[in-house]
Coordinates of C-alpha atoms and ligand atoms in Angstrom, one line a residue:
Chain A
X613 CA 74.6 -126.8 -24.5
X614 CA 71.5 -125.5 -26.0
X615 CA 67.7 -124.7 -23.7
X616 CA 64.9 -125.3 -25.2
X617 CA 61.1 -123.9 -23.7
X618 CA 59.2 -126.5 -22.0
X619 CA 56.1 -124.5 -21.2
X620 CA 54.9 -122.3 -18.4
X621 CA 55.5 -124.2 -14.9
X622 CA 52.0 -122.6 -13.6
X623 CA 50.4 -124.8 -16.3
X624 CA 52.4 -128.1 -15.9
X625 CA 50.5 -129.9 -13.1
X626 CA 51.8 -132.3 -10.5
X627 CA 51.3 -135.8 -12.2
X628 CA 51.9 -134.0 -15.9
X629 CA 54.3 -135.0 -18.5
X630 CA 55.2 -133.3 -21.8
X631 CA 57.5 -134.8 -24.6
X632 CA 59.6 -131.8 -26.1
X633 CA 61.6 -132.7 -29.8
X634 CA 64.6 -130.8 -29.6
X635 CA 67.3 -131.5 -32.4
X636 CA 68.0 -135.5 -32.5
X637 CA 66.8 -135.5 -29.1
X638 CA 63.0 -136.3 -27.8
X639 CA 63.0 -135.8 -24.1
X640 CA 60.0 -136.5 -21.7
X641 CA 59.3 -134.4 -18.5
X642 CA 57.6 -135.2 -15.6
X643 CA 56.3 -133.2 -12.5
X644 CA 55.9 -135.5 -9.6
X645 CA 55.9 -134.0 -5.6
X646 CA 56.8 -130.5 -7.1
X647 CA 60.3 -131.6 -8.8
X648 CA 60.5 -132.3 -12.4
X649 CA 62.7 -134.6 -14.2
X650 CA 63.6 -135.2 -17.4
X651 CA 64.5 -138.3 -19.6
X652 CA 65.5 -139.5 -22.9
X653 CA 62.3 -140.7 -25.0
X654 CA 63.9 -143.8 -25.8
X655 CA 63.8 -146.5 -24.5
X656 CA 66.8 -148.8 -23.4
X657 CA 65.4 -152.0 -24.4
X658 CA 64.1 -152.0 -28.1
X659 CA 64.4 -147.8 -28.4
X660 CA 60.4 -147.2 -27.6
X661 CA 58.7 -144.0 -26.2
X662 CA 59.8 -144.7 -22.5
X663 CA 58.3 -142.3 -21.2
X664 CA 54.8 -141.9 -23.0
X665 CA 53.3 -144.8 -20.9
X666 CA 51.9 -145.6 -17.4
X667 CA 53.0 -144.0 -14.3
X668 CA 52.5 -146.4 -11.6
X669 CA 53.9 -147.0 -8.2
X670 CA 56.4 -149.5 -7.4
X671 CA 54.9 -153.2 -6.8
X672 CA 56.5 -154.7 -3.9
X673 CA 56.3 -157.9 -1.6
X674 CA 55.9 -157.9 2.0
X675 CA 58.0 -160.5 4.2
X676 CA 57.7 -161.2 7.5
X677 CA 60.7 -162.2 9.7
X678 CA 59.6 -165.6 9.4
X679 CA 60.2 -165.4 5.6
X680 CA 56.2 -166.0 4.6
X681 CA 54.8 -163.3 2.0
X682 CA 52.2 -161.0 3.2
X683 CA 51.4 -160.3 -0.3
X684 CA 52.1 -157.3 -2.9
X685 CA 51.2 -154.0 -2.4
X686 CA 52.0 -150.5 -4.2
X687 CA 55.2 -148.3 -2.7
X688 CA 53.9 -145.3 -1.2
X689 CA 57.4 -143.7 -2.0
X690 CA 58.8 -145.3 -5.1
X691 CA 56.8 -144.4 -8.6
X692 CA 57.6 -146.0 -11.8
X693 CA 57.2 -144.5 -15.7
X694 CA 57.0 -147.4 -18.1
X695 CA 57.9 -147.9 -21.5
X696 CA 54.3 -148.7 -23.1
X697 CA 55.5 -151.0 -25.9
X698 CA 57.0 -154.0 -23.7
X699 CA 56.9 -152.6 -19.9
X700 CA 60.2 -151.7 -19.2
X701 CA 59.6 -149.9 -15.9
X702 CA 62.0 -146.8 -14.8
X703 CA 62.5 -145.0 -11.5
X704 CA 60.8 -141.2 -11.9
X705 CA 63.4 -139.8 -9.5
X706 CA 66.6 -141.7 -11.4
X707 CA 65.7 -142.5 -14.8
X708 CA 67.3 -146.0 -13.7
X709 CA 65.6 -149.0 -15.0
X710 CA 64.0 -150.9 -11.9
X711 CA 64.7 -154.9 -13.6
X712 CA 68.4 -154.0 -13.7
X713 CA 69.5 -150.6 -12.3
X714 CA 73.2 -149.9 -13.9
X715 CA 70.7 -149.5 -17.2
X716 CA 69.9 -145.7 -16.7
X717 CA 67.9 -143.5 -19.5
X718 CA 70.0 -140.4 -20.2
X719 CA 68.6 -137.6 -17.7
X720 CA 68.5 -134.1 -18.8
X721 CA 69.3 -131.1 -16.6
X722 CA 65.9 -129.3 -16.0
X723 CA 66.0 -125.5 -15.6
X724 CA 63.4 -123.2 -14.1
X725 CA 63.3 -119.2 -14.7
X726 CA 60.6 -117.3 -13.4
X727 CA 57.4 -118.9 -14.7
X728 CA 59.2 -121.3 -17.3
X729 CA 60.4 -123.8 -17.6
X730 CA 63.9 -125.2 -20.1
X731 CA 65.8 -128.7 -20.5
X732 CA 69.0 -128.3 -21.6
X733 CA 70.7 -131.1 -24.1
Chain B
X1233 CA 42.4 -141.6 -22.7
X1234 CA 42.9 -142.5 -19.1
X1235 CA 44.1 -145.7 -17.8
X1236 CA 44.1 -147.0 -14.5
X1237 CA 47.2 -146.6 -12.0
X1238 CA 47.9 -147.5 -8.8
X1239 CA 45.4 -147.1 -6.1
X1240 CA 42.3 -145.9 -8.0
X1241 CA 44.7 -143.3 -10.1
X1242 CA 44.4 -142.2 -13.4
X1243 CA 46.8 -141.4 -15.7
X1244 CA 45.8 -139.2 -19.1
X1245 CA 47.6 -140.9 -22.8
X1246 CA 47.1 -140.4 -25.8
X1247 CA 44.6 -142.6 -27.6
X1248 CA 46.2 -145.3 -29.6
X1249 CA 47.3 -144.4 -33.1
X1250 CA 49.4 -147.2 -34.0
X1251 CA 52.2 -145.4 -36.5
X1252 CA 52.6 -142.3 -33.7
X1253 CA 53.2 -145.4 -31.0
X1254 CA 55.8 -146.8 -33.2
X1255 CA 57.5 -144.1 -34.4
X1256 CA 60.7 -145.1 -33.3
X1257 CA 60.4 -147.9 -35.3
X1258 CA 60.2 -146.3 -38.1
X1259 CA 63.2 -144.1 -37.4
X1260 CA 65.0 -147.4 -36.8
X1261 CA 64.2 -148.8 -40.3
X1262 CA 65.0 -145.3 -42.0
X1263 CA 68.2 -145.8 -40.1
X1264 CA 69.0 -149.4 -41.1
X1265 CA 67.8 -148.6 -44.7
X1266 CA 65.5 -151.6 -43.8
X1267 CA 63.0 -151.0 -47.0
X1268 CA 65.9 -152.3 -48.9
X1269 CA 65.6 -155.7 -47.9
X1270 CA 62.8 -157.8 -47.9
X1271 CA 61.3 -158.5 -44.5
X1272 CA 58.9 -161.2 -43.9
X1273 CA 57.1 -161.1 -40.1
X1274 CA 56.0 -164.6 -39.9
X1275 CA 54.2 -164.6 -36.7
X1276 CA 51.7 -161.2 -36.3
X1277 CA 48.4 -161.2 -34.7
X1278 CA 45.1 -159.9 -35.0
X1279 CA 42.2 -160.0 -32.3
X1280 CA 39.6 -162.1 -34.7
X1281 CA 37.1 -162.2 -30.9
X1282 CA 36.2 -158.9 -32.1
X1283 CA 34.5 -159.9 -35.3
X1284 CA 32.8 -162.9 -34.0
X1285 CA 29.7 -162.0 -35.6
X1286 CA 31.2 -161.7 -39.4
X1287 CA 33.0 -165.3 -38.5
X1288 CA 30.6 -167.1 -37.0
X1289 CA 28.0 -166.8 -39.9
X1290 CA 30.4 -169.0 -42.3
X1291 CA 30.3 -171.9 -39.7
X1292 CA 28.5 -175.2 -42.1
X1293 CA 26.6 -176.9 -39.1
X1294 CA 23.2 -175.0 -38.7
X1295 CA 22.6 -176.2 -35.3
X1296 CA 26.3 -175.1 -34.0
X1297 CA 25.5 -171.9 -35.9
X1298 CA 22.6 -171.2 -34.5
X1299 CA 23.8 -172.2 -31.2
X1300 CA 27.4 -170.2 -31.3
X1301 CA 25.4 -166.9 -32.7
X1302 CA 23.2 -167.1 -30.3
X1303 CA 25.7 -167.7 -27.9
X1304 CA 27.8 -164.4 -29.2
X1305 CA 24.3 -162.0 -28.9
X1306 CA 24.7 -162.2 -25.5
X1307 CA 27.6 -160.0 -25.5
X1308 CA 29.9 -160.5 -22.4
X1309 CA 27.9 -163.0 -21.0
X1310 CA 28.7 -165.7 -24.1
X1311 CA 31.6 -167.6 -24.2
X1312 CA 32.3 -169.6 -27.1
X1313 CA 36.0 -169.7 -27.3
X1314 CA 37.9 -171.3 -24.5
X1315 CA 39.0 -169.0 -22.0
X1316 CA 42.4 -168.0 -20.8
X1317 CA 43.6 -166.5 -17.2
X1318 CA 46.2 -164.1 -18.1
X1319 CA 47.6 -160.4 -18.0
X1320 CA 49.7 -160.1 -21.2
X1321 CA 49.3 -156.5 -20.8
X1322 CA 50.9 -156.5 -17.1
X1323 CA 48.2 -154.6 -16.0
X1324 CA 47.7 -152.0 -18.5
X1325 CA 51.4 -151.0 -18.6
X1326 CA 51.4 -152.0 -22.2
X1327 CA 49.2 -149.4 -23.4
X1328 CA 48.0 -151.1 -26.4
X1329 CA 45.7 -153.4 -25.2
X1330 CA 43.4 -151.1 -23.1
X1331 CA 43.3 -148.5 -26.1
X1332 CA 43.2 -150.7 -28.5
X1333 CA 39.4 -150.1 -28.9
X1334 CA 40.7 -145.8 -29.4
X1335 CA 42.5 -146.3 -32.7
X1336 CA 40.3 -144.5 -35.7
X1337 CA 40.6 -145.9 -38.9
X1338 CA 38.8 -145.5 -42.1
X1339 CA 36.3 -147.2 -43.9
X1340 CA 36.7 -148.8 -46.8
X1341 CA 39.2 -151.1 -45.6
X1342 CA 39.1 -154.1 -43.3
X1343 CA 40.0 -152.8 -40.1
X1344 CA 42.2 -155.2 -38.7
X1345 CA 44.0 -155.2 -42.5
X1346 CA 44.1 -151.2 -41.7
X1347 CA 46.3 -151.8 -38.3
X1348 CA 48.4 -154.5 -39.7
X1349 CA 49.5 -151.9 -42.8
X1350 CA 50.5 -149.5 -40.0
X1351 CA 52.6 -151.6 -38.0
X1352 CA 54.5 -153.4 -40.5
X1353 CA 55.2 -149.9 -42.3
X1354 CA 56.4 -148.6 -39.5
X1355 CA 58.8 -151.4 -39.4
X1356 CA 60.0 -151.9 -42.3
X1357 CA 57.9 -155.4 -42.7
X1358 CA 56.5 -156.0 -46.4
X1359 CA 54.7 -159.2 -45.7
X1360 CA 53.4 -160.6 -42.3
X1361 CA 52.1 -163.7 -42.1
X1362 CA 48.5 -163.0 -39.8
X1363 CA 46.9 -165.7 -37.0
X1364 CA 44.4 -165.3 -34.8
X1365 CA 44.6 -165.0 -31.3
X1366 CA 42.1 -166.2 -29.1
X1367 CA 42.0 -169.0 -31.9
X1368 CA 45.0 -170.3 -30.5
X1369 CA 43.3 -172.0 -27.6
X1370 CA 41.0 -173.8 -29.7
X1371 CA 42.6 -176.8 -29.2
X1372 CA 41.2 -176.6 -25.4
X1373 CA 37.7 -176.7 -27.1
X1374 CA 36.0 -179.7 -25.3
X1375 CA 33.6 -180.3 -28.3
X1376 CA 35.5 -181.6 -30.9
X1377 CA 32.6 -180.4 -33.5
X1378 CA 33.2 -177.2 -32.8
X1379 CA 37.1 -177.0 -33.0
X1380 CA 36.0 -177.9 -36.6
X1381 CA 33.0 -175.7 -37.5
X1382 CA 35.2 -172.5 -35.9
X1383 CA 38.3 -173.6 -37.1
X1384 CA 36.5 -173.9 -40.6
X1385 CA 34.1 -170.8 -40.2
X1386 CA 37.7 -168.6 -39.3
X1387 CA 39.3 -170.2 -42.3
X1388 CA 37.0 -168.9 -44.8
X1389 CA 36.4 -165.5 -43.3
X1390 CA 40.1 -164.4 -43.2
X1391 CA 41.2 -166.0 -46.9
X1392 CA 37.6 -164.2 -48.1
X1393 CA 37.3 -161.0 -46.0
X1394 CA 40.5 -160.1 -44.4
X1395 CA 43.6 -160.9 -46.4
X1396 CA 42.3 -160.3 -49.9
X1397 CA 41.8 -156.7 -48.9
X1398 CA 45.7 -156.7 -47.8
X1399 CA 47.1 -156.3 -51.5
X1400 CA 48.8 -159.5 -51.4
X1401 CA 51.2 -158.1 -48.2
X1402 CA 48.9 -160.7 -46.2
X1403 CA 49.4 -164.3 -45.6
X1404 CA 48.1 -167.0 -43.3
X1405 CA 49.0 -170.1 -42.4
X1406 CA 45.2 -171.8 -41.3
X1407 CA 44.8 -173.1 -38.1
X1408 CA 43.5 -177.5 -38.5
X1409 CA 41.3 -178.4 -36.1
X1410 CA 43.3 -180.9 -34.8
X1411 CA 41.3 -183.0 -32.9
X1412 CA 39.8 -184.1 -36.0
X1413 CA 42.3 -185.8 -38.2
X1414 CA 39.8 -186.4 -41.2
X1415 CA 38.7 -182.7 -41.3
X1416 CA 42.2 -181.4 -40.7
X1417 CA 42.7 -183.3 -44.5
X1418 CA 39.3 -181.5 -45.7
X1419 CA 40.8 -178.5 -44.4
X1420 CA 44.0 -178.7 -46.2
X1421 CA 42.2 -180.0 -49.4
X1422 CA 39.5 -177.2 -49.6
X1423 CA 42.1 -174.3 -48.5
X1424 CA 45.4 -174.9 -49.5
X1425 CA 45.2 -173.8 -53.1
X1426 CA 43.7 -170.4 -51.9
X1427 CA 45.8 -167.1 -52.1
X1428 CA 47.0 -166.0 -49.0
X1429 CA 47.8 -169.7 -48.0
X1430 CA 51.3 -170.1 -47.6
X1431 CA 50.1 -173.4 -45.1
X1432 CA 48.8 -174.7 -42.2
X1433 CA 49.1 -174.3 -38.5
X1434 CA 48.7 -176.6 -35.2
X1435 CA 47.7 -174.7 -32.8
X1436 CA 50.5 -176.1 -29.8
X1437 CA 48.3 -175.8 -26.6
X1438 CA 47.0 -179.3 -26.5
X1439 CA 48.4 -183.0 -26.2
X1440 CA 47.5 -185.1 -28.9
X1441 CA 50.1 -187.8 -30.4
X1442 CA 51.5 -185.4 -33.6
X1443 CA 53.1 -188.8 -34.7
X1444 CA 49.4 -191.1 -34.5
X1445 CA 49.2 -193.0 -37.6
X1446 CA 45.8 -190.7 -38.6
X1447 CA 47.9 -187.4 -39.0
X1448 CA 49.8 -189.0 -41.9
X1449 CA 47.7 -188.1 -44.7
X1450 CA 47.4 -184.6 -43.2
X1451 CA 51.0 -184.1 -43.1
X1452 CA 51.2 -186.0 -46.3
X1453 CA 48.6 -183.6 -48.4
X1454 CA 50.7 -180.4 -46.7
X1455 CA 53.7 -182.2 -48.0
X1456 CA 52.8 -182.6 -51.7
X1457 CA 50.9 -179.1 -52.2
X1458 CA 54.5 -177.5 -51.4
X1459 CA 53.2 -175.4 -48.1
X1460 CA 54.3 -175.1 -45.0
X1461 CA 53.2 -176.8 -41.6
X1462 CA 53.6 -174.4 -38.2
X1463 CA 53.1 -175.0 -34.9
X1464 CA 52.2 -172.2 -32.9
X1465 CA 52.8 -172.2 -29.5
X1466 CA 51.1 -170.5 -26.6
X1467 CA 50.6 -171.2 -22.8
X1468 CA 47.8 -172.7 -20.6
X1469 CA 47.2 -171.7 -16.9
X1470 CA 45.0 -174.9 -16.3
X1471 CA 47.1 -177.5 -17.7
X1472 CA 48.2 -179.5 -14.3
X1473 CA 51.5 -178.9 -14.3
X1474 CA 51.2 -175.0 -14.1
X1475 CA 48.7 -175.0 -11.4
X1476 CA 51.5 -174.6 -9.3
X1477 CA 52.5 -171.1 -10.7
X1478 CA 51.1 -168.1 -8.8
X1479 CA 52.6 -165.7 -11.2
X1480 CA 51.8 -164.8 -14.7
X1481 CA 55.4 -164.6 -15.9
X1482 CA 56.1 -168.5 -14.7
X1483 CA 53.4 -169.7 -16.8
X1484 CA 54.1 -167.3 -20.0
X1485 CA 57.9 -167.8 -19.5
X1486 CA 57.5 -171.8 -19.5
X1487 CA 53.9 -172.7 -21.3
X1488 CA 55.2 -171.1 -24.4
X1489 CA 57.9 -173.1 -24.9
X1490 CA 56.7 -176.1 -23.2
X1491 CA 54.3 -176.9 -25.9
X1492 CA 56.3 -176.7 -28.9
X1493 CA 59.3 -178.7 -26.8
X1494 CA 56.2 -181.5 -25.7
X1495 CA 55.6 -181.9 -29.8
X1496 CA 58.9 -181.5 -31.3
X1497 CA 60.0 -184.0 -29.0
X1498 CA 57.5 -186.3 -30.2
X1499 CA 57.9 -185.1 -34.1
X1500 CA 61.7 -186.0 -33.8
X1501 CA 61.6 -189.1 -31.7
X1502 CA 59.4 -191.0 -34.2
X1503 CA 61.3 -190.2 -37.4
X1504 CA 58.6 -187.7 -38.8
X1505 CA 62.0 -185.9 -40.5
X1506 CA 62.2 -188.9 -42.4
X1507 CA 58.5 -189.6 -43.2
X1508 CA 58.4 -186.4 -44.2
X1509 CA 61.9 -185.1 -45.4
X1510 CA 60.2 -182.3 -48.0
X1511 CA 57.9 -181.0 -45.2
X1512 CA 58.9 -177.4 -44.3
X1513 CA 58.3 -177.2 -40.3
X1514 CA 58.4 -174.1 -38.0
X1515 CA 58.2 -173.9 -34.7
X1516 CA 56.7 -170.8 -33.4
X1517 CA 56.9 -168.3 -30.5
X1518 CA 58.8 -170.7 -28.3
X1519 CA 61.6 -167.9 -28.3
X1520 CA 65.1 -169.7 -28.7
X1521 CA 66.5 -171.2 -26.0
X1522 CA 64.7 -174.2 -25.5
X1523 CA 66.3 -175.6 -29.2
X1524 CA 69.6 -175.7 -27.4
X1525 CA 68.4 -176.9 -24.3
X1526 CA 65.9 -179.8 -26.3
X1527 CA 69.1 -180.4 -28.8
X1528 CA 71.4 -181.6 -25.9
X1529 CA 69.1 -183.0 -23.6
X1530 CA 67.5 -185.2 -26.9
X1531 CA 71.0 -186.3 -28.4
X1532 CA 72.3 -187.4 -24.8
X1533 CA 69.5 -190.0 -24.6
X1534 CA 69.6 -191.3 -27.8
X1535 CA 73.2 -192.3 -28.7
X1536 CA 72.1 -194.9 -25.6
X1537 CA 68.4 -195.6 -26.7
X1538 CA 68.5 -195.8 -30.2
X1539 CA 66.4 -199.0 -30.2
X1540 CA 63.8 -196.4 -29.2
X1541 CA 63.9 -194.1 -31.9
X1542 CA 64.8 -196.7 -35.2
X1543 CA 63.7 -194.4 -37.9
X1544 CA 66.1 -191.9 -37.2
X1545 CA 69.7 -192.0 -39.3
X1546 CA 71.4 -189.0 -37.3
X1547 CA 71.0 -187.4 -34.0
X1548 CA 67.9 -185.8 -33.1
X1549 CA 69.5 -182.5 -33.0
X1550 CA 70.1 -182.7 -36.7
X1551 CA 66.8 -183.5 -37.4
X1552 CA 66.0 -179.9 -35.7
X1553 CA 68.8 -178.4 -37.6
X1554 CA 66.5 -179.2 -40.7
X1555 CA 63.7 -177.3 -39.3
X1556 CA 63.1 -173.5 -38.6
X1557 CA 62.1 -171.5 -35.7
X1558 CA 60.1 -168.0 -35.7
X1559 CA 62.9 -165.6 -34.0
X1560 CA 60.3 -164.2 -31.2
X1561 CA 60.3 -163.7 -28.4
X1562 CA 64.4 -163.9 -28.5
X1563 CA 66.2 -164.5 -25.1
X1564 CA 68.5 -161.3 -26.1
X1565 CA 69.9 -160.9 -22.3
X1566 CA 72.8 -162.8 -22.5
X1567 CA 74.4 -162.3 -26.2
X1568 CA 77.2 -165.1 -26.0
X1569 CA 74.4 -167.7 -25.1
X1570 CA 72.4 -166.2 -27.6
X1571 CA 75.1 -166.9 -30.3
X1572 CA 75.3 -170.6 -29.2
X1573 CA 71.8 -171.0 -29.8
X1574 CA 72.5 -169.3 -33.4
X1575 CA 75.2 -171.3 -34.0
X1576 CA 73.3 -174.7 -32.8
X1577 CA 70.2 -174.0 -34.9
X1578 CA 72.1 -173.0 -38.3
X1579 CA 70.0 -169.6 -37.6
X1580 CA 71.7 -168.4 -41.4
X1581 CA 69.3 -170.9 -43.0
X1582 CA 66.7 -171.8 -40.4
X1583 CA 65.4 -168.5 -38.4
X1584 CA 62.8 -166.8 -39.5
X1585 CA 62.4 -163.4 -37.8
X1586 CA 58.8 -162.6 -36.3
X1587 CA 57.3 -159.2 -34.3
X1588 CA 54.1 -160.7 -32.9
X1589 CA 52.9 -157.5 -32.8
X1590 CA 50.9 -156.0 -31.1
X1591 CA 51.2 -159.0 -28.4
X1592 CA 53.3 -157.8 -25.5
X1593 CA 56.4 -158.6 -26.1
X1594 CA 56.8 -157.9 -29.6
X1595 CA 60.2 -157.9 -31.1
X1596 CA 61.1 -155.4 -34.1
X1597 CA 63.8 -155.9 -37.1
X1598 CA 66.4 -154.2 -35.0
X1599 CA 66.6 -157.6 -32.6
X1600 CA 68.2 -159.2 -35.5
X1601 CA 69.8 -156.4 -37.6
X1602 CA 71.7 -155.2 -34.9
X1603 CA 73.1 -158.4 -33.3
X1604 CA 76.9 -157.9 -33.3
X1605 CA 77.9 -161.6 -34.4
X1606 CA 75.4 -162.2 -37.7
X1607 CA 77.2 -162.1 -41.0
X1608 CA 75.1 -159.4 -44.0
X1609 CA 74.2 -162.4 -45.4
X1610 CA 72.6 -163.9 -42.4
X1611 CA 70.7 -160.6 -41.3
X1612 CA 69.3 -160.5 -44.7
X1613 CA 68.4 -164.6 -44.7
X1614 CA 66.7 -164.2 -41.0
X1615 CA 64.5 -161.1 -41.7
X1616 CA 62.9 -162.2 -45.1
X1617 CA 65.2 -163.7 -47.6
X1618 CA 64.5 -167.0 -46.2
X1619 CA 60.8 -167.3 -46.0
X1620 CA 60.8 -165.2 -48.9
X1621 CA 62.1 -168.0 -50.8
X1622 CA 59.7 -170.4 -48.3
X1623 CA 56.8 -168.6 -49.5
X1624 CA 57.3 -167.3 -53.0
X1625 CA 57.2 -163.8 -51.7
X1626 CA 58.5 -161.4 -54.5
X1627 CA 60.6 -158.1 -53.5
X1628 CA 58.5 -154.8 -53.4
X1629 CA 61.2 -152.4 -55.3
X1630 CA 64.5 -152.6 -57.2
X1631 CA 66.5 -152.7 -54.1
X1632 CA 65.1 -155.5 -52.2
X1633 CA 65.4 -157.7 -55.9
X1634 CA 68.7 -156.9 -56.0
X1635 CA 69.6 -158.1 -52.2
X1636 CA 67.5 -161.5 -52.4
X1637 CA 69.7 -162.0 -56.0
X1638 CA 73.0 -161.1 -53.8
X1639 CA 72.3 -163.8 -51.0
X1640 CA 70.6 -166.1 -53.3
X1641 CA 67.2 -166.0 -52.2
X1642 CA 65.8 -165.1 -55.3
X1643 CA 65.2 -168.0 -57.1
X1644 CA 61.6 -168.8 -56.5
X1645 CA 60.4 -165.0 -55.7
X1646 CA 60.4 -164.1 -59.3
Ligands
FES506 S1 61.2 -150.7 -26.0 FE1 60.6 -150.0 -24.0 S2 60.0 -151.7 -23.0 FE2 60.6 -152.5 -24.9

């Protein structure tokens, strides 16, 4: 298991991403709410840069007991990252892909030291 | 570049440069060794609405001209194209489309030639065959005078100004205006001979009769110039029966397909296979499921109507087996299905594989090369070798000669 330098975690803003190349791997790391998270940079659909897109909350349906719709509105706790060459849309917090959620991106295991920040492959 | 999130929020990408966005692609053709083999994208795009004012000067009618020109000076405001209701880009989540405007490319060059050479090298594609895009509603024009003056206007612009500048890696097939069945002959008679031409297209989104007795010659003069006739499908938010659909996705998912099923339907049914039995068809951007589904539902009805359909000597769903399909958008969910459809359509001889690209849901060379169940032969057949030998294309290096030889697609490419 290798580390490899992210950048300085004072720098990397809430709503930021990076891509970091690291050997055969290309990894994308978000900061969202203070956590980070890191994914594989390819997509499970047709292999494209998953997460080089869109963030964008969750679009959900509302539905009364009485089964009518009340209409879509955006999750105020669920955001998406989506894959920019067909829309795949994935989970920031699980890496799992929201149309079909046994389809998961690979996550990587994000380490912070002092100021810095690593993912390790 | 920012585009616009959820709520008001923006979110900083990079500007669109076309080979950095598909980089991946062109680590999965490096991968696959996909510059050995010929690869023909029969179905690509470009946005010809942005050059409306380099098109529009070649319409013949002086009074349309003037009227259309006049029409595009007032910039937003000017519609001259029929208009569709639709969010191909599901609202900016495929980044493409709002960007598009970002990508830098130099001069010297037609632009839209510039883009096209990016994408296809990054996927391995050596020749695409180019259509319009907002040309393909044109048979929703209401003025039947100008389906033809555009149609004609587009015609000339991209054999003189776009796909010359391409190097030969370029083809069309030109869009008839339809609607006229005397000036879809003048257009085959003044354009077919042209470079670039590989045939003709019907744009799908409409309803006329394809077997009326006035299309005859049309198909006729296609027939006997050895080039190809297309229909390209597409979808239509205001045709009756998808009123119904609140949701973008019902009327994508069906309209495209609904079209080409409507006029193959009507192509089979009146024994245009046998009127025309030297007529190269394709059906385009239906995806592939519906061939299945039209197959069965056409040869259940027929072995007990026949007296319906007299020109026909086998089942309608051999009469499709004689025809090919463009491989996008391919229903790649369910992979025992999608070997039934395969199987069904002869896909070995009769698929032709197409990206679309850059429209949403663009499919690259790895859709096909990877499918588990497809013989070498048949990868090699559905990616180029076929309309290779459709088209005359030749192979682009000593490797790709040597493939077309080995599956026997070489013939008519040298
Ligand atoms: S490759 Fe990511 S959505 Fe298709």
């Amino acid at each position: 298991m290798a580390e490899k330098l992210v950048g300085k975690i004072s720098e990397f803003k809430d709503g930021d991403r990076r891509i970091v190349f690291f050997g055969d791997h290309e990894i994308g790391v978000f900061r969202e709410n203070g956590a980070f998270y890191a994914y594989s940079n390819y997509c499970l659909h047709q292999g494209g840069p998953a997460c080089e897109g869109l963030t964008i909350a969750k679009v959900e349906e509302r539905i009364m007991p009485d089964k009518t719709s009340k209409g879509l509105y955006f999750s105020d706790t669920e955001l998406h990252f989506v894959c920019p060459w067909h829309g795949y849309e994935y989970d920031i917090k699980t890496g799992e892909c929201v149309s079909d959620r046994r389809l998961k991106l690979r996550k990587y295991e994000v380490i912070e030291k002092g100021d810095e920040l690593y993912v390790r492959a | 570049m920012e585009l616009m999130s959820d709520r008001g929020r923006r979110v900083t990408v990079d500007e669109l440069n076309t080979t950095r966005l598909l980089a991946h692609a062109r680590q999965q053709a490096h991968q696959r060794k996909l510059d050995d083999m010929v690869i023909v994208d029969v179905d690509a795009h470009h946005y010809e609405n942005e050059h409306m004012k380099d098109i529009l000067p070649f319409m013949e009618n002086d009074v349309l001209r003037q009227l259309a020109m006049a029409q595009g000076m007032k910039g937003g405001r000017g519609t001259l194209m029929p208009q569709q209701i639709g969010y191909q880009d599901v609202g900016g989540r495929v980044t493409r489309y709002p960007l598009r405007a970002s990508e830098k490319f130099e001069p010297g060059q037609h632009r839209d030639v510039q883009l096209g050479h990016r994408w296809m090298d990054a996927m391995g594609v050596d020749y695409s065959c180019l259509f319009p895009t907002g040309m393909l509603n044109i048979g929703l024009h209401p003025q039947k005078e100008m389906e033809v003056d555009l149609c004609w206007a587009y015609n000339r612009w991209v054999t003189e100004k776009v796909l010359p500048e391409s190097g030969g890696r370029m083809f069309s097939m030109l869009s008839l205006p339809f609607s006229n069945p005397d000036e879809s002959l003048r257009h085959v008679e003044t354009f077919g001979h042209r470079d670039g031409v590989g045939g003709f297209m019907i744009t799908a989104v409409r309803t006329l009769p394809v077997y009326d007795n006035a299309y005859m010659k049309v198909y006729r003069a296609i027939e006997e110039r050895g080039l190809v006739l297309a229909f390209h499908s597409a979808f239509n938010w205001s045709e009756n029966v998808f009123r119904g659909c609140n949701r973008f996705i019902a009327v994508h998912a069906l309209g495209f397909s609904f079209y080409n099923i409507l006029h193959c339907t009507n192509w089979v049914v009146n024994g245009m296979g046998e009127r025309f039995p030297k007529l190269p068809v394709i059906w385009i951007e239906s995806g592939l499921a519906w061939v299945p589904f039209l197959m069965q539902r056409l040869d259940h009805e027929y072995m007990m109507r026949p007296s319906e359909c007299p020109l026909l000597k086998k089942k309608p769903s051999e009469y499709m087996r004689d025809m090919y399909y463009s491989s996008q958008p391919m229903e790649i969910q369910d992979l025992k299905a999608m070997e039934q459809t395969f199987r069904m359509m002869d896909a070995e001889n009769r698929l032709l594989y197409a990206s679309d690209y850059p429209h949403w849901d663009f499919d690259l060379p790895s859709t096909i090369y990877d499918l588990p169940f497809l013989s070498e032969k048949a990868k090699h057949n559905i990616l180029g070798g076929t309309a290779a030998r459709l088209f005359k294309l030749k192979p682009r290096n000593d490797k790709q000669k040597e493939n077309l030889i080995r599956f026997g697609n070489y013939t008519a490419a040298a």
